[in-house]
Coordinates of C-alpha atoms in Angstrom, one line a residue:
L26 CA 44.0 -23.6 -64.7
L27 CA 40.7 -23.4 -62.9
D28 CA 38.1 -22.4 -65.5
G29 CA 34.8 -20.7 -64.8
A30 CA 34.9 -20.3 -61.1
E31 CA 31.8 -18.7 -59.5
Q32 CA 32.9 -18.4 -55.9
P33 CA 36.3 -18.2 -54.1
A34 CA 35.4 -21.4 -52.2
Q35 CA 35.7 -23.3 -55.5
V36 CA 39.3 -22.1 -55.9
T37 CA 41.0 -22.2 -52.4
P38 CA 41.1 -26.1 -52.0
F39 CA 43.2 -26.3 -55.2
V40 CA 45.8 -23.6 -54.4
P41 CA 49.1 -25.4 -53.9
S42 CA 51.2 -24.4 -50.8
G43 CA 54.6 -25.2 -52.3
P44 CA 56.8 -22.8 -54.1
G45 CA 57.1 -22.5 -57.9
S46 CA 53.4 -22.9 -58.7
M47 CA 50.9 -20.6 -60.3
V48 CA 47.1 -20.8 -60.4
I49 CA 45.2 -19.2 -63.2
V50 CA 41.4 -18.7 -62.5
T51 CA 38.9 -17.6 -65.1
S52 CA 35.6 -16.2 -63.9
N53 CA 32.9 -13.8 -64.8
H54 CA 33.1 -12.4 -61.3
L55 CA 35.8 -10.4 -59.5
L56 CA 36.2 -12.9 -56.6
E57 CA 37.3 -10.2 -54.2
E58 CA 38.3 -12.6 -51.5
L59 CA 41.0 -14.1 -53.7
V60 CA 42.2 -10.5 -54.5
Y61 CA 42.4 -9.8 -50.7
D62 CA 44.5 -13.0 -50.4
G63 CA 47.0 -11.8 -52.9
A64 CA 45.6 -12.8 -56.3
M65 CA 46.2 -10.4 -59.1
P66 CA 43.1 -9.6 -61.2
V67 CA 43.6 -9.5 -65.0
P68 CA 40.6 -8.1 -66.8
V69 CA 40.0 -9.7 -70.2
D70 CA 38.6 -7.2 -72.7
P71 CA 36.4 -8.3 -75.7
L72 CA 38.2 -9.4 -78.8
E73 CA 39.7 -7.0 -81.2
D74 CA 37.9 -6.7 -84.5
E75 CA 40.6 -8.8 -86.3
S76 CA 40.4 -11.6 -83.7
A77 CA 36.6 -11.5 -83.7
T78 CA 36.6 -11.8 -87.5
R79 CA 39.1 -14.7 -87.3
L80 CA 36.8 -16.5 -84.9
L81 CA 34.0 -16.2 -87.4
V82 CA 36.3 -17.5 -90.1
D83 CA 37.1 -20.5 -88.0
I84 CA 33.3 -21.2 -87.6
V85 CA 31.8 -20.5 -91.0
G86 CA 34.8 -20.5 -93.3
R87 CA 36.9 -17.8 -95.0
E88 CA 35.0 -17.7 -98.2
R89 CA 31.7 -16.7 -96.6
V90 CA 33.4 -14.1 -94.4
E91 CA 35.3 -12.5 -97.2
A92 CA 32.2 -12.4 -99.4
E93 CA 30.3 -10.1 -97.0
P94 CA 32.9 -7.8 -95.3
D95 CA 30.4 -5.1 -94.3
A96 CA 27.8 -7.6 -92.9
V97 CA 30.6 -9.3 -91.0
S98 CA 31.8 -6.0 -89.5
R99 CA 28.3 -5.2 -88.4
L100 CA 27.8 -8.6 -86.9
V101 CA 31.0 -8.3 -84.9
E102 CA 29.8 -4.9 -83.6
L103 CA 26.3 -6.3 -82.7
C104 CA 27.9 -9.2 -80.8
G105 CA 30.1 -6.8 -78.8
R106 CA 33.1 -8.7 -80.0
L107 CA 32.3 -11.3 -77.4
P108 CA 33.2 -14.9 -78.3
L109 CA 29.9 -16.4 -77.0
A110 CA 27.7 -14.2 -79.1
L111 CA 29.9 -14.7 -82.1
R112 CA 29.7 -18.5 -81.6
V113 CA 25.9 -18.4 -81.3
C114 CA 25.6 -16.5 -84.6
G115 CA 28.2 -18.6 -86.3
A116 CA 26.5 -21.8 -85.2
H117 CA 23.3 -20.7 -86.9
L118 CA 25.2 -20.0 -90.1
V119 CA 26.6 -23.5 -90.3
G120 CA 23.5 -25.2 -88.8
R121 CA 19.8 -24.7 -89.7
H122 CA 20.5 -21.4 -91.4
R123 CA 23.5 -22.5 -93.3
H124 CA 21.9 -21.4 -96.6
R125 CA 21.4 -17.9 -95.2
S126 CA 23.8 -15.0 -95.6
V127 CA 25.6 -13.1 -92.8
A128 CA 23.5 -10.1 -93.8
W129 CA 20.3 -12.0 -93.1
V130 CA 21.5 -12.7 -89.6
V131 CA 22.3 -9.1 -89.1
D132 CA 18.9 -8.1 -90.4
Q133 CA 17.2 -10.5 -87.9
I134 CA 19.1 -9.0 -85.0
E135 CA 18.6 -5.4 -86.0
A136 CA 14.9 -6.0 -86.6
A137 CA 14.3 -7.3 -83.1
D138 CA 11.5 -5.1 -81.7
D139 CA 11.8 -6.1 -78.0
R140 CA 15.4 -6.0 -77.1
L141 CA 16.4 -6.8 -73.5
A142 CA 18.9 -3.9 -73.4
A143 CA 19.9 -4.6 -69.8
I144 CA 21.4 -8.0 -70.5
G145 CA 24.6 -6.8 -72.1
G146 CA 25.4 -4.0 -69.7
S147 CA 26.8 -0.6 -70.7
G148 CA 28.0 -0.6 -74.3
H149 CA 26.6 -4.0 -75.2
H150 CA 22.9 -3.2 -75.6
D151 CA 22.7 -5.1 -78.9
L152 CA 23.7 -8.4 -77.3
A153 CA 20.1 -8.9 -76.1
A154 CA 19.0 -8.9 -79.7
V155 CA 21.6 -11.5 -80.5
F156 CA 20.3 -13.9 -77.9
D157 CA 16.7 -13.1 -78.9
F158 CA 17.5 -14.1 -82.4
A159 CA 19.1 -17.4 -81.2
Y160 CA 16.1 -18.0 -78.9
Q161 CA 13.5 -17.4 -81.6
A162 CA 15.2 -19.9 -83.9
L163 CA 14.8 -22.7 -81.4
E164 CA 12.2 -25.5 -81.5
P165 CA 9.5 -25.2 -78.8
A166 CA 11.0 -27.9 -76.5
A167 CA 14.5 -26.2 -76.7
R168 CA 12.9 -22.9 -75.8
A169 CA 11.2 -24.4 -72.8
L170 CA 14.5 -25.9 -71.6
Y171 CA 16.3 -22.6 -72.2
R172 CA 13.8 -20.8 -70.1
A173 CA 14.0 -23.5 -67.4
I174 CA 17.8 -22.9 -67.3
G175 CA 17.1 -19.3 -66.4
L176 CA 15.5 -20.6 -63.2
M177 CA 18.6 -22.5 -62.2
P178 CA 20.4 -20.7 -59.3
S179 CA 23.8 -21.0 -61.0
A180 CA 25.2 -20.9 -64.5
R181 CA 26.5 -24.4 -63.8
F182 CA 23.8 -26.9 -63.2
A183 CA 22.7 -30.5 -63.1
E184 CA 21.1 -31.5 -66.4
P185 CA 18.4 -33.7 -64.8
A186 CA 17.4 -30.7 -62.6
A187 CA 16.9 -28.5 -65.6
R188 CA 14.8 -31.2 -67.2
A189 CA 12.6 -31.4 -64.1
V190 CA 12.0 -27.7 -64.2
A191 CA 11.1 -27.7 -67.9
G192 CA 8.7 -30.6 -67.4
L193 CA 10.0 -32.4 -70.5
D194 CA 9.9 -36.2 -71.1
A195 CA 13.2 -38.0 -71.7
D196 CA 13.1 -37.9 -75.5
A197 CA 12.0 -34.3 -75.8
H198 CA 14.7 -33.2 -73.2
A199 CA 17.5 -35.0 -75.1
A200 CA 16.5 -33.4 -78.4
A201 CA 16.2 -30.0 -76.7
L202 CA 19.6 -30.2 -75.0
A203 CA 21.3 -31.4 -78.2
E204 CA 19.8 -28.3 -80.0
L205 CA 21.0 -25.9 -77.3
V206 CA 24.5 -27.5 -77.5
E207 CA 24.5 -27.3 -81.3
V208 CA 23.9 -23.5 -81.3
S209 CA 26.5 -22.9 -78.5
L210 CA 24.0 -21.8 -75.9
V211 CA 24.8 -24.7 -73.5
R212 CA 28.0 -26.7 -72.8
T213 CA 27.9 -30.2 -71.4
A214 CA 30.4 -32.0 -69.2
D215 CA 30.9 -35.4 -67.6
G216 CA 28.6 -36.4 -64.8
G217 CA 25.4 -34.8 -66.1
R218 CA 26.7 -31.3 -65.6
C219 CA 25.9 -28.4 -67.9
S220 CA 26.9 -24.8 -68.0
V221 CA 25.9 -21.6 -69.8
H222 CA 27.6 -18.3 -70.1
E223 CA 26.5 -15.7 -67.5
L224 CA 25.0 -13.5 -70.3
A225 CA 23.0 -16.4 -71.7
H226 CA 21.9 -17.4 -68.2
R227 CA 20.7 -13.9 -67.5
H228 CA 18.9 -13.7 -70.9
A229 CA 17.2 -17.1 -70.2
R230 CA 16.0 -15.8 -66.8
I231 CA 14.6 -12.6 -68.3
T232 CA 13.0 -14.4 -71.2
G233 CA 11.3 -16.8 -68.8
H234 CA 9.9 -13.9 -66.8
R235 CA 8.5 -12.4 -69.9
R236 CA 7.2 -15.5 -71.7
D237 CA 6.0 -17.7 -68.9
G238 CA 4.4 -15.4 -66.3
P239 CA 4.5 -15.6 -62.5
A240 CA 2.3 -18.7 -62.2
A241 CA 4.4 -20.8 -64.5
Q242 CA 7.7 -19.5 -63.0
A243 CA 6.4 -20.4 -59.6
Q244 CA 5.6 -24.0 -60.7
G245 CA 9.1 -24.3 -62.3
T246 CA 10.7 -23.1 -59.1
R247 CA 8.8 -25.6 -57.0
R248 CA 9.8 -28.4 -59.4
L249 CA 13.4 -27.3 -58.9
L250 CA 13.1 -27.3 -55.1
D251 CA 11.5 -30.8 -55.3
W252 CA 14.2 -32.2 -57.4
Y253 CA 17.0 -31.0 -55.1
L254 CA 15.1 -32.2 -52.1
A255 CA 14.8 -35.7 -53.6
A256 CA 18.5 -35.7 -54.6
L257 CA 19.7 -34.5 -51.2
R258 CA 17.7 -37.1 -49.4
A259 CA 19.1 -39.8 -51.7
A260 CA 22.7 -38.6 -51.0
D261 CA 22.0 -38.3 -47.2
R262 CA 20.7 -41.9 -47.1
A263 CA 23.8 -43.1 -48.8
V264 CA 26.0 -41.6 -46.1
A265 CA 23.8 -42.5 -43.1
P266 CA 20.9 -44.9 -43.8
D267 CA 19.7 -44.8 -40.2
R268 CA 19.8 -41.5 -38.4
L269 CA 17.3 -39.0 -36.9
R270 CA 15.1 -37.5 -39.5
L271 CA 12.0 -35.4 -38.7
A272 CA 10.5 -34.8 -42.2
P273 CA 7.8 -37.2 -43.4
H274 CA 8.9 -40.2 -45.3
G275 CA 8.5 -40.2 -49.1
D276 CA 10.4 -38.0 -51.6
P277 CA 8.8 -35.7 -54.1
R278 CA 7.9 -37.5 -57.4
V279 CA 10.6 -36.2 -59.8
E280 CA 12.6 -37.9 -62.4
G281 CA 16.3 -38.0 -63.0
V282 CA 17.4 -38.1 -59.3
P283 CA 20.9 -39.5 -59.0
T284 CA 21.5 -42.8 -57.2
F285 CA 24.5 -43.2 -54.9
T286 CA 26.2 -46.5 -54.3
D287 CA 28.4 -45.4 -51.3
P288 CA 29.2 -42.3 -49.2
K289 CA 32.1 -41.3 -51.4
A290 CA 29.8 -40.9 -54.4
A291 CA 27.4 -38.8 -52.3
F292 CA 30.2 -36.6 -51.0
A293 CA 31.5 -36.0 -54.5
W294 CA 28.0 -35.1 -55.8
F295 CA 27.5 -32.7 -52.9
S296 CA 30.9 -31.0 -53.6
D297 CA 29.9 -30.5 -57.2
E298 CA 26.4 -29.2 -56.3
R299 CA 27.2 -27.1 -53.2
N300 CA 26.8 -23.7 -54.8
S301 CA 23.5 -24.8 -56.5
I302 CA 22.2 -26.2 -53.3
Q303 CA 22.9 -22.9 -51.5
G304 CA 21.1 -21.1 -54.3
V305 CA 18.1 -23.4 -54.2
L306 CA 17.9 -22.9 -50.4
R307 CA 17.8 -19.2 -50.9
L308 CA 15.1 -19.6 -53.5
A309 CA 13.0 -21.4 -50.9
V310 CA 13.6 -18.6 -48.4
D311 CA 12.8 -16.0 -51.0
I312 CA 9.4 -17.5 -51.8
A313 CA 8.7 -18.0 -48.0
W314 CA 8.1 -21.8 -48.4
D315 CA 9.1 -22.5 -44.8
E316 CA 8.3 -26.2 -44.9
R317 CA 10.6 -26.7 -47.9
V318 CA 13.3 -24.6 -46.2
W319 CA 13.7 -27.0 -43.3
H320 CA 13.1 -30.1 -45.5
L321 CA 16.0 -29.0 -47.7
T322 CA 18.2 -28.3 -44.7
E323 CA 17.7 -31.6 -42.8
P324 CA 19.6 -33.8 -45.2
L325 CA 22.5 -31.3 -45.4
W326 CA 23.7 -32.5 -42.0
S327 CA 25.7 -35.4 -43.4
F328 CA 27.6 -33.0 -45.6
V329 CA 28.0 -29.7 -43.8
Y330 CA 29.2 -31.5 -40.7
N331 CA 31.5 -34.1 -42.3
L332 CA 32.9 -31.7 -45.0
K333 CA 33.0 -28.7 -42.7
S334 CA 31.1 -26.5 -45.2
Y335 CA 30.7 -23.7 -42.6
G336 CA 29.2 -21.0 -44.9
L337 CA 26.3 -23.3 -45.9
W338 CA 26.1 -24.8 -42.5
F339 CA 25.5 -21.5 -40.7
E340 CA 23.2 -20.1 -43.4
A341 CA 21.0 -23.2 -43.9
Y342 CA 20.4 -24.0 -40.2
E343 CA 19.7 -20.4 -39.2
A344 CA 17.1 -20.2 -42.1
A345 CA 15.6 -23.6 -41.1
A346 CA 15.4 -22.6 -37.4
R347 CA 13.6 -19.4 -38.3
A348 CA 11.3 -21.4 -40.6
G349 CA 10.5 -23.7 -37.8
E350 CA 9.7 -20.8 -35.5
R351 CA 7.3 -19.3 -38.0
L352 CA 5.6 -22.7 -38.4
G353 CA 5.4 -23.1 -34.6
D354 CA 7.1 -26.5 -34.8
R355 CA 9.1 -27.0 -31.6
S356 CA 10.7 -30.2 -32.9
V357 CA 12.1 -28.4 -35.9
V358 CA 13.3 -25.5 -33.9
A359 CA 15.1 -27.9 -31.4
R360 CA 16.7 -29.9 -34.1
M361 CA 17.9 -27.0 -36.2
R362 CA 19.1 -24.9 -33.3
S363 CA 21.1 -27.8 -31.9
C364 CA 22.7 -28.4 -35.3
L365 CA 23.5 -24.7 -35.5
A366 CA 25.0 -24.9 -32.0
R367 CA 27.3 -27.7 -33.3
A368 CA 28.4 -25.3 -36.1
Y369 CA 29.4 -22.6 -33.7
S370 CA 31.2 -24.9 -31.3
D371 CA 33.0 -26.7 -34.2
H372 CA 34.2 -23.3 -35.3
G373 CA 35.3 -22.3 -31.8
D374 CA 32.5 -19.9 -30.9
F375 CA 31.5 -21.6 -27.6
G376 CA 29.5 -18.7 -26.3
R377 CA 27.2 -18.6 -29.3
A378 CA 27.0 -22.4 -29.3
A379 CA 25.7 -22.3 -25.7
Q380 CA 23.1 -19.8 -26.6
E381 CA 21.8 -21.9 -29.5
M382 CA 21.9 -25.0 -27.4
A383 CA 19.8 -23.3 -24.6
V384 CA 17.1 -22.5 -27.2
A385 CA 17.2 -26.1 -28.5
E386 CA 16.8 -27.5 -25.0
D387 CA 13.9 -25.2 -24.2
A388 CA 12.2 -26.1 -27.5
V389 CA 12.5 -29.9 -27.0
S390 CA 11.0 -29.8 -23.5
G391 CA 7.6 -31.4 -23.7
V392 CA 8.2 -32.8 -27.2
D393 CA 7.1 -36.5 -27.4
D394 CA 10.0 -37.7 -29.6
T395 CA 12.5 -40.0 -27.8
M396 CA 15.0 -40.0 -30.7
L397 CA 15.0 -36.2 -30.8
R398 CA 15.4 -35.9 -27.1
G399 CA 18.3 -38.3 -27.3
S400 CA 19.9 -36.2 -30.0
I401 CA 19.5 -33.0 -27.9
A402 CA 21.0 -34.8 -24.9
E403 CA 24.0 -35.9 -27.0
F404 CA 24.6 -32.4 -28.3
S405 CA 24.4 -31.0 -24.8
G406 CA 27.0 -33.6 -23.8
I407 CA 29.2 -32.5 -26.6
M408 CA 29.0 -28.8 -25.4
A409 CA 29.9 -30.0 -21.9
F410 CA 32.8 -32.1 -23.2
E411 CA 34.2 -29.2 -25.3
R412 CA 34.2 -26.8 -22.3
G413 CA 36.0 -29.4 -20.2
D414 CA 33.1 -30.5 -17.9
I415 CA 33.6 -34.2 -18.4
A416 CA 31.3 -35.3 -15.6
D417 CA 28.4 -33.3 -17.1
A418 CA 29.2 -34.7 -20.5
V419 CA 29.1 -38.3 -19.2
A420 CA 25.7 -37.7 -17.6
H421 CA 24.3 -36.3 -20.9
F422 CA 25.8 -39.1 -23.0
Q423 CA 24.4 -41.8 -20.7
L424 CA 21.0 -40.2 -20.9
A425 CA 21.2 -40.0 -24.6
R426 CA 22.2 -43.7 -24.8
R427 CA 19.2 -44.8 -22.7
L428 CA 16.8 -42.7 -24.9
H429 CA 18.3 -44.1 -28.1
A430 CA 18.0 -47.6 -26.7
D431 CA 14.4 -46.9 -25.8
A432 CA 13.7 -45.7 -29.3
G433 CA 15.2 -48.9 -30.7
S434 CA 18.1 -47.2 -32.4
D435 CA 21.2 -49.4 -32.3
R436 CA 23.1 -46.7 -34.3
G437 CA 22.2 -44.0 -31.8
A438 CA 23.1 -46.1 -28.8
A439 CA 26.5 -47.0 -30.4
L440 CA 27.1 -43.3 -31.1
E441 CA 26.7 -42.5 -27.4
Q442 CA 29.0 -45.3 -26.5
Y443 CA 31.6 -43.7 -28.8
Q444 CA 31.0 -40.3 -27.1
L445 CA 31.4 -42.0 -23.7
G446 CA 34.7 -43.5 -24.9
K447 CA 36.0 -40.0 -25.6
C448 CA 35.1 -39.0 -22.0
Y449 CA 36.9 -42.0 -20.5
A450 CA 39.9 -41.2 -22.5
A451 CA 39.8 -37.6 -21.3
M452 CA 39.7 -39.0 -17.7
G453 CA 42.8 -41.1 -18.4
S454 CA 41.2 -44.5 -18.5
A455 CA 42.5 -46.1 -21.7
S456 CA 41.0 -49.5 -20.9
K457 CA 37.4 -48.1 -20.5
A458 CA 37.9 -46.0 -23.6
L459 CA 39.0 -49.0 -25.6
E460 CA 36.1 -51.1 -24.3
A461 CA 33.6 -48.3 -25.4
Y462 CA 35.2 -47.8 -28.8
E463 CA 35.4 -51.5 -29.6
A464 CA 31.7 -52.0 -28.7
S465 CA 30.5 -49.0 -30.8
E466 CA 32.8 -49.9 -33.7
R467 CA 31.3 -53.4 -33.9
V468 CA 27.8 -51.9 -34.2
F469 CA 28.8 -49.5 -37.0
V470 CA 30.5 -52.3 -38.9
E471 CA 27.4 -54.5 -38.6
I472 CA 25.0 -51.8 -39.8
G473 CA 27.4 -50.8 -42.6
D474 CA 28.1 -47.2 -41.3
T475 CA 31.6 -46.9 -42.8
L476 CA 32.0 -43.3 -41.9
L477 CA 31.4 -43.7 -38.2
A478 CA 33.4 -46.9 -38.0
T479 CA 36.4 -45.0 -39.5
R480 CA 35.9 -42.2 -37.0
V481 CA 35.8 -44.6 -34.1
M482 CA 38.9 -46.4 -35.4
R483 CA 40.9 -43.2 -35.2
R484 CA 39.8 -42.7 -31.5
R485 CA 40.7 -46.3 -30.8
A486 CA 44.2 -45.6 -32.1
E487 CA 44.5 -42.8 -29.6
A488 CA 43.4 -45.1 -26.8
L489 CA 45.8 -47.8 -27.9
R490 CA 48.6 -45.2 -27.7
M491 CA 47.4 -44.2 -24.2
A492 CA 47.6 -47.9 -23.2
G493 CA 51.2 -48.0 -24.4
R494 CA 50.4 -50.3 -27.4
D495 CA 52.2 -48.1 -30.0
D496 CA 52.5 -50.7 -32.7
D497 CA 48.7 -51.4 -32.6
A498 CA 48.1 -47.6 -32.5
V499 CA 50.2 -47.1 -35.6
R500 CA 48.3 -49.8 -37.5
A501 CA 44.9 -48.4 -36.4
A502 CA 45.9 -44.8 -37.2
S503 CA 47.1 -45.9 -40.7
T504 CA 43.9 -47.7 -41.4
A505 CA 41.8 -44.8 -40.3
L506 CA 43.9 -42.4 -42.4
A507 CA 43.4 -44.5 -45.5
A508 CA 39.7 -44.9 -44.9
S509 CA 39.1 -41.2 -44.4
Q510 CA 41.0 -40.4 -47.6
D511 CA 39.0 -43.1 -49.5
L512 CA 35.8 -41.6 -48.2
G513 CA 36.9 -38.1 -49.3
L514 CA 36.6 -36.6 -45.8
P515 CA 39.3 -33.9 -45.5
F516 CA 38.7 -33.0 -41.8
D517 CA 38.9 -36.6 -40.7
E518 CA 42.0 -37.0 -42.8
A519 CA 43.6 -34.0 -41.1
E520 CA 42.8 -35.4 -37.6
A521 CA 44.3 -38.8 -38.6
L522 CA 47.4 -37.0 -40.0
E523 CA 47.8 -35.2 -36.6
L524 CA 47.6 -38.5 -34.8
S525 CA 50.1 -40.2 -37.2
A526 CA 52.4 -37.2 -36.8
S527 CA 52.3 -37.6 -33.0
L528 CA 53.1 -41.3 -33.3
A529 CA 55.9 -40.7 -35.7
E530 CA 57.4 -38.1 -33.3
T531 CA 57.2 -40.6 -30.5
M532 CA 59.1 -43.1 -32.6
G533 CA 61.8 -40.7 -33.5
H534 CA 60.8 -39.8 -37.0
A535 CA 60.8 -36.0 -36.7
D536 CA 60.8 -35.3 -40.5
I537 CA 57.8 -37.6 -41.1
A538 CA 55.9 -36.0 -38.2
R539 CA 56.5 -32.5 -39.5
D540 CA 55.4 -33.4 -43.0
R541 CA 52.2 -34.9 -41.7
L542 CA 51.5 -31.9 -39.6
R543 CA 52.0 -29.6 -42.6
R544 CA 49.6 -31.7 -44.6
A545 CA 47.0 -31.4 -41.8
A546 CA 47.5 -27.7 -41.5
D547 CA 47.0 -27.3 -45.3
I548 CA 43.7 -29.2 -45.0
Y549 CA 42.5 -27.1 -42.0
S550 CA 43.4 -23.9 -43.9
H551 CA 41.4 -24.9 -46.9
L552 CA 38.4 -25.7 -44.6
N553 CA 38.9 -22.3 -42.9
H554 CA 39.1 -24.2 -39.6
P555 CA 40.6 -22.5 -36.5
R556 CA 42.9 -25.5 -35.9
A557 CA 45.0 -24.3 -38.9
R558 CA 46.4 -21.4 -36.8
T559 CA 47.4 -23.6 -34.0
L560 CA 49.3 -26.1 -36.2
L561 CA 51.0 -23.3 -38.3
S562 CA 52.1 -21.7 -35.0
E563 CA 53.6 -25.1 -33.9
L564 CA 55.3 -25.4 -37.2
G565 CA 56.7 -21.8 -36.9
E566 CA 54.9 -20.6 -40.0
A567 CA 52.7 -17.5 -40.5
S568 CA 49.0 -18.1 -40.4
G569 CA 48.5 -16.6 -43.8
S570 CA 51.2 -18.8 -45.5

């Protein structure tokens, strides 16, 4: 049971491939992509009158419900027989208004002189009055937090982000959140996550527009963008403390930014926040804050590349490149276009990748940034490697290594050594590949870059196999597989599974090899990576299975 899904991407990683399974997804959206893939939509109507009344009995007690049957019937009607609205009204009758009658609540709702009729949709016009009633009964701090929630890009949100938008201190925020939870407007979950019903989220947004005005709303939006920028930078540094970054040092001064002890925690946070991050980026685009668009995009690299979040990858870097162009910043254009080129090449569109890379190379010409020039040279080498021009790739990687060394980046130089190892392996020289991999792996271990050390280890296993050292290759591949699983990197896990399958096949374990290939294919399918089709074809299975 997957409750409260907002996008198909939240569902597909958890759909089992084996027979005898069923997945039930609840959502306020149709999720058409799932329907196209064979899901069966089951519309859930509002409660029947009897069930709605029984829900009120569960909340306020049978005696009070039976004492006012007409008022209860009218309240059920005003609430559109929706559980959320009924819970909100019931919470007031057992909370601060516990001494009031059901008829009094009905009167408050019916007396509302400024109903937001659009909130409920056709047939539910009175719902706005229900939410207005609940809002008016809140303390000032809770009202401010509620309106701040309306600015959040998703109905599921990080509690500290909402606090930052509302501008409340810790004590006022805690009291306000507790009040919203008490009256059933907000639900809390582990990890500092909160959620509201879509109707309440819409009402909070409209209420904020009416009560705060454009200037205050703009300030809240900027606080939201600042909070996510600080959080993304903290997560990015946990994955790669020392990598190319163009934005000025120093995070926005916001409170409640999460701390990350290791890459795994950062990847887990990003996975939870991916939809909100995409919404925040779109907000920055909508208000034409070009600087903040590319600032938000820059720390995404650690996540969209390693987790293969292609939708966000394409959208963010295209938006950031356009922002850089409007700002006239050639460095930003070069960096963002090269990262976009990697997205296209990674997804198999080499023609578009070459176009983006050409723009990046043109933009970086004349830019006085040795690290950036090294990065562009590396990405050009990757393009050459992927089209099979190994000699051109070697030249680019050697140039990139010199530039990174000149810039004093041990990590960058080691990364190019790793890329050169791939070239040597492609040329059939296992010994040179092993030498390059071992040299780069030592650096990554020394600087604590677990992710890249794991990636090099898997390549080293391939080179060991080329050298005929199968036992050593199996050990290295197993270690790399475990490390990628521990880091929570599905794409790296899939590549390690492929290598392990090949080794198992060589050693005569056909069943083990097939099982590992099937697991790799499942991962690629969930990532929407073109490699899935190739493996499924090798396994003799349909690409849509």
